[in-house]
Amino acid sequence: MNNELMATTASGIAWTIVYFVLVYRGIKDNSYGMPLVPLALNFAWETVFSMIYPPVATGLAGGVINAIWMVCDLGIIYNVF
């Protein structure tokens, strides 16, 4: 396993935990944990780089992580509206 793949996997796991906490706290507090504009930009970024231009260097792992984050963004979007 190369260093780039290890770093991508580690950051993917860490950020996925953050996303789950954002969704959980949003549901529990009946609020949202991320402002709308950064959320929209984040969702666009993750959509583009998981479906349209998947990362080449990290292969499947990078695309899967971006897709997981995109789905987590939907949970945050649900909390906003």
Coordinates of N, CA and C in Angstrom, one line a residue:
M1 N 0.9 -1.2 0.0 CA 0.0 0.0 0.0 C 0.9 1.2 0.0
N2 N 0.7 2.1 -0.9 CA 1.5 3.3 -1.0 C 1.1 4.4 0.0
N3 N 1.9 5.4 0.1 CA 1.6 6.4 1.1 C 0.4 7.3 0.8
E4 N 0.2 7.5 -0.5 CA -0.9 8.3 -0.9 C -2.3 7.6 -0.6
L5 N -2.3 6.3 -0.9 CA -3.5 5.5 -0.6 C -3.7 5.5 0.9
M6 N -2.7 5.3 1.7 CA -2.8 5.3 3.2 C -3.4 6.6 3.7
A7 N -2.8 7.7 3.2 CA -3.3 9.0 3.6 C -4.7 9.3 3.2
T8 N -5.1 8.9 2.0 CA -6.5 9.0 1.5 C -7.4 8.2 2.4
T9 N -7.0 7.0 2.7 CA -7.9 6.1 3.5 C -8.0 6.7 4.9
A10 N -6.9 7.1 5.5 CA -7.0 7.7 6.9 C -7.8 9.0 6.9
S11 N -7.7 9.9 6.0 CA -8.5 11.1 5.9 C -9.9 10.7 5.6
G12 N -10.1 9.7 4.8 CA -11.5 9.3 4.5 C -12.2 8.8 5.7
I13 N -11.6 8.0 6.5 CA -12.2 7.5 7.7 C -12.5 8.7 8.7
A14 N -11.5 9.5 8.9 CA -11.6 10.6 9.8 C -12.8 11.6 9.4
W15 N -12.8 12.0 8.1 CA -13.9 12.9 7.7 C -15.2 12.2 7.7
T16 N -15.3 10.9 7.4 CA -16.6 10.2 7.5 C -17.1 10.2 8.9
I17 N -16.3 10.1 9.9 CA -16.7 10.2 11.3 C -17.2 11.6 11.5
V18 N -16.6 12.6 11.0 CA -17.0 14.0 11.2 C -18.4 14.2 10.6
Y19 N -18.6 13.6 9.4 CA -19.9 13.7 8.7 C -21.0 13.1 9.5
F20 N -20.7 11.9 10.0 CA -21.7 11.2 10.8 C -22.1 12.0 12.1
V21 N -21.1 12.6 12.7 CA -21.3 13.4 13.9 C -22.2 14.6 13.5
L22 N -21.9 15.2 12.4 CA -22.7 16.4 11.9 C -24.1 16.0 11.7
V23 N -24.3 14.9 11.1 CA -25.7 14.5 10.8 C -26.4 14.1 12.2
Y24 N -25.7 13.4 13.0 CA -26.3 13.0 14.3 C -26.7 14.2 15.1
R25 N -25.7 15.2 15.3 CA -26.0 16.4 16.0 C -27.1 17.2 15.4
G26 N -27.1 17.2 14.1 CA -28.2 18.0 13.4 C -29.6 17.4 13.7
I27 N -29.7 16.1 13.7 CA -31.0 15.5 14.0 C -31.3 15.7 15.5
K28 N -30.3 15.5 16.4 CA -30.5 15.6 17.8 C -30.9 17.1 18.2
D29 N -30.2 18.1 17.6 CA -30.4 19.5 18.0 C -31.4 20.2 17.1
N30 N -32.0 19.4 16.1 CA -32.9 20.0 15.2 C -32.3 21.3 14.5
S31 N -31.1 21.1 14.1 CA -30.4 22.2 13.5 C -29.4 21.6 12.4
Y32 N -28.5 22.4 12.0 CA -27.5 21.9 11.0 C -26.1 22.3 11.4
G33 N -25.1 21.5 11.0 CA -23.8 21.7 11.5 C -22.9 22.4 10.5
M34 N -23.4 22.7 9.3 CA -22.6 23.3 8.3 C -23.4 24.4 7.6
P35 N -22.8 25.6 7.3 CA -23.6 26.6 6.6 C -23.9 26.1 5.2
L36 N -24.9 26.7 4.6 CA -25.5 26.2 3.3 C -24.5 26.4 2.2
V37 N -23.8 27.5 2.1 CA -22.9 27.8 0.9 C -21.7 26.8 0.9
P38 N -21.0 26.6 2.0 CA -20.0 25.6 2.0 C -20.5 24.2 1.8
L39 N -21.7 23.9 2.3 CA -22.3 22.6 2.0 C -22.6 22.4 0.6
A40 N -23.1 23.4 -0.1 CA -23.4 23.3 -1.5 C -22.1 23.1 -2.3
L41 N -21.1 23.8 -2.0 CA -19.8 23.7 -2.7 C -19.2 22.3 -2.4
N42 N -19.3 21.9 -1.2 CA -18.8 20.6 -0.8 C -19.5 19.4 -1.5
F43 N -20.8 19.5 -1.6 CA -21.6 18.5 -2.3 C -21.2 18.5 -3.8
A44 N -21.1 19.7 -4.4 CA -20.7 19.8 -5.8 C -19.3 19.1 -6.0
W45 N -18.4 19.5 -5.2 CA -17.0 18.9 -5.3 C -17.0 17.4 -5.2
E46 N -17.8 16.9 -4.2 CA -17.8 15.4 -4.0 C -18.6 14.7 -5.2
T47 N -19.6 15.4 -5.7 CA -20.3 14.8 -6.9 C -19.3 14.7 -8.1
V48 N -18.7 15.8 -8.3 CA -17.8 15.9 -9.5 C -16.6 14.8 -9.4
F49 N -16.0 14.8 -8.2 CA -14.8 13.9 -8.0 C -15.2 12.5 -7.6
S50 N -16.4 12.1 -7.5 CA -16.8 10.7 -7.3 C -17.4 10.1 -8.5
M51 N -18.0 11.0 -9.3 CA -18.8 10.4 -10.5 C -18.2 10.9 -11.8
I52 N -17.8 12.1 -12.0 CA -17.4 12.7 -13.3 C -15.9 12.5 -13.5
Y53 N -15.1 12.9 -12.5 CA -13.6 12.8 -12.6 C -13.1 12.0 -11.4
P54 N -13.3 10.7 -11.3 CA -12.8 10.0 -10.1 C -11.3 10.1 -10.0
P55 N -10.8 10.2 -8.8 CA -9.3 10.3 -8.6 C -8.5 9.1 -9.2
V56 N -7.5 9.4 -9.9 CA -6.7 8.4 -10.6 C -5.7 7.8 -9.7
A57 N -5.0 8.7 -8.9 CA -3.9 8.3 -8.1 C -4.3 7.3 -7.0
T58 N -5.5 7.5 -6.4 CA -5.9 6.6 -5.3 C -6.9 5.6 -5.8
G59 N -7.2 5.6 -7.0 CA -8.1 4.5 -7.6 C -9.4 4.5 -7.0
L60 N -9.9 3.3 -6.8 CA -11.3 3.0 -6.3 C -11.5 3.6 -4.9
A61 N -10.5 3.6 -4.1 CA -10.6 4.1 -2.7 C -11.0 5.5 -2.7
G62 N -10.4 6.4 -3.5 CA -10.7 7.8 -3.5 C -12.1 8.0 -4.0
G63 N -12.5 7.3 -5.1 CA -13.9 7.5 -5.6 C -14.9 7.0 -4.6
V64 N -14.7 5.9 -3.9 CA -15.6 5.4 -2.9 C -15.8 6.4 -1.8
I65 N -14.6 6.9 -1.3 CA -14.7 7.8 -0.2 C -15.4 9.1 -0.6
N66 N -15.2 9.6 -1.7 CA -16.0 10.8 -2.2 C -17.4 10.5 -2.3
A67 N -17.8 9.3 -2.8 CA -19.2 8.9 -2.9 C -19.8 8.8 -1.5
I68 N -19.1 8.2 -0.5 CA -19.6 8.1 0.9 C -19.9 9.5 1.4
W69 N -18.9 10.4 1.2 CA -19.1 11.8 1.6 C -20.3 12.5 1.0
M70 N -20.5 12.2 -0.3 CA -21.6 12.8 -1.0 C -22.9 12.3 -0.4
V71 N -23.0 11.1 0.0 CA -24.2 10.6 0.6 C -24.4 11.2 2.0
C72 N -23.3 11.4 2.7 CA -23.4 12.0 4.0 C -23.8 13.5 3.9
D73 N -23.4 14.1 2.8 CA -23.8 15.5 2.5 C -25.4 15.5 2.4
L74 N -25.9 14.5 1.8 CA -27.4 14.5 1.7 C -28.1 14.5 3.1
G75 N -27.5 13.8 4.0 CA -28.0 13.8 5.4 C -27.9 15.2 6.0
I76 N -26.8 15.9 5.7 CA -26.7 17.3 6.2 C -27.7 18.2 5.5
I77 N -27.8 18.0 4.2 CA -28.8 18.8 3.5 C -30.2 18.6 4.0
Y78 N -30.5 17.3 4.4 CA -31.8 17.0 5.0 C -32.0 17.8 6.3
N79 N -31.0 18.0 7.1 CA -31.0 18.7 8.3 C -31.3 20.2 8.0
V80 N -30.7 20.7 6.9 CA -30.9 22.2 6.6 C -32.3 22.5 6.3
F81 N -32.9 21.6 5.5 CA -34.3 21.8 5.0 C -35.3 21.0 5.8

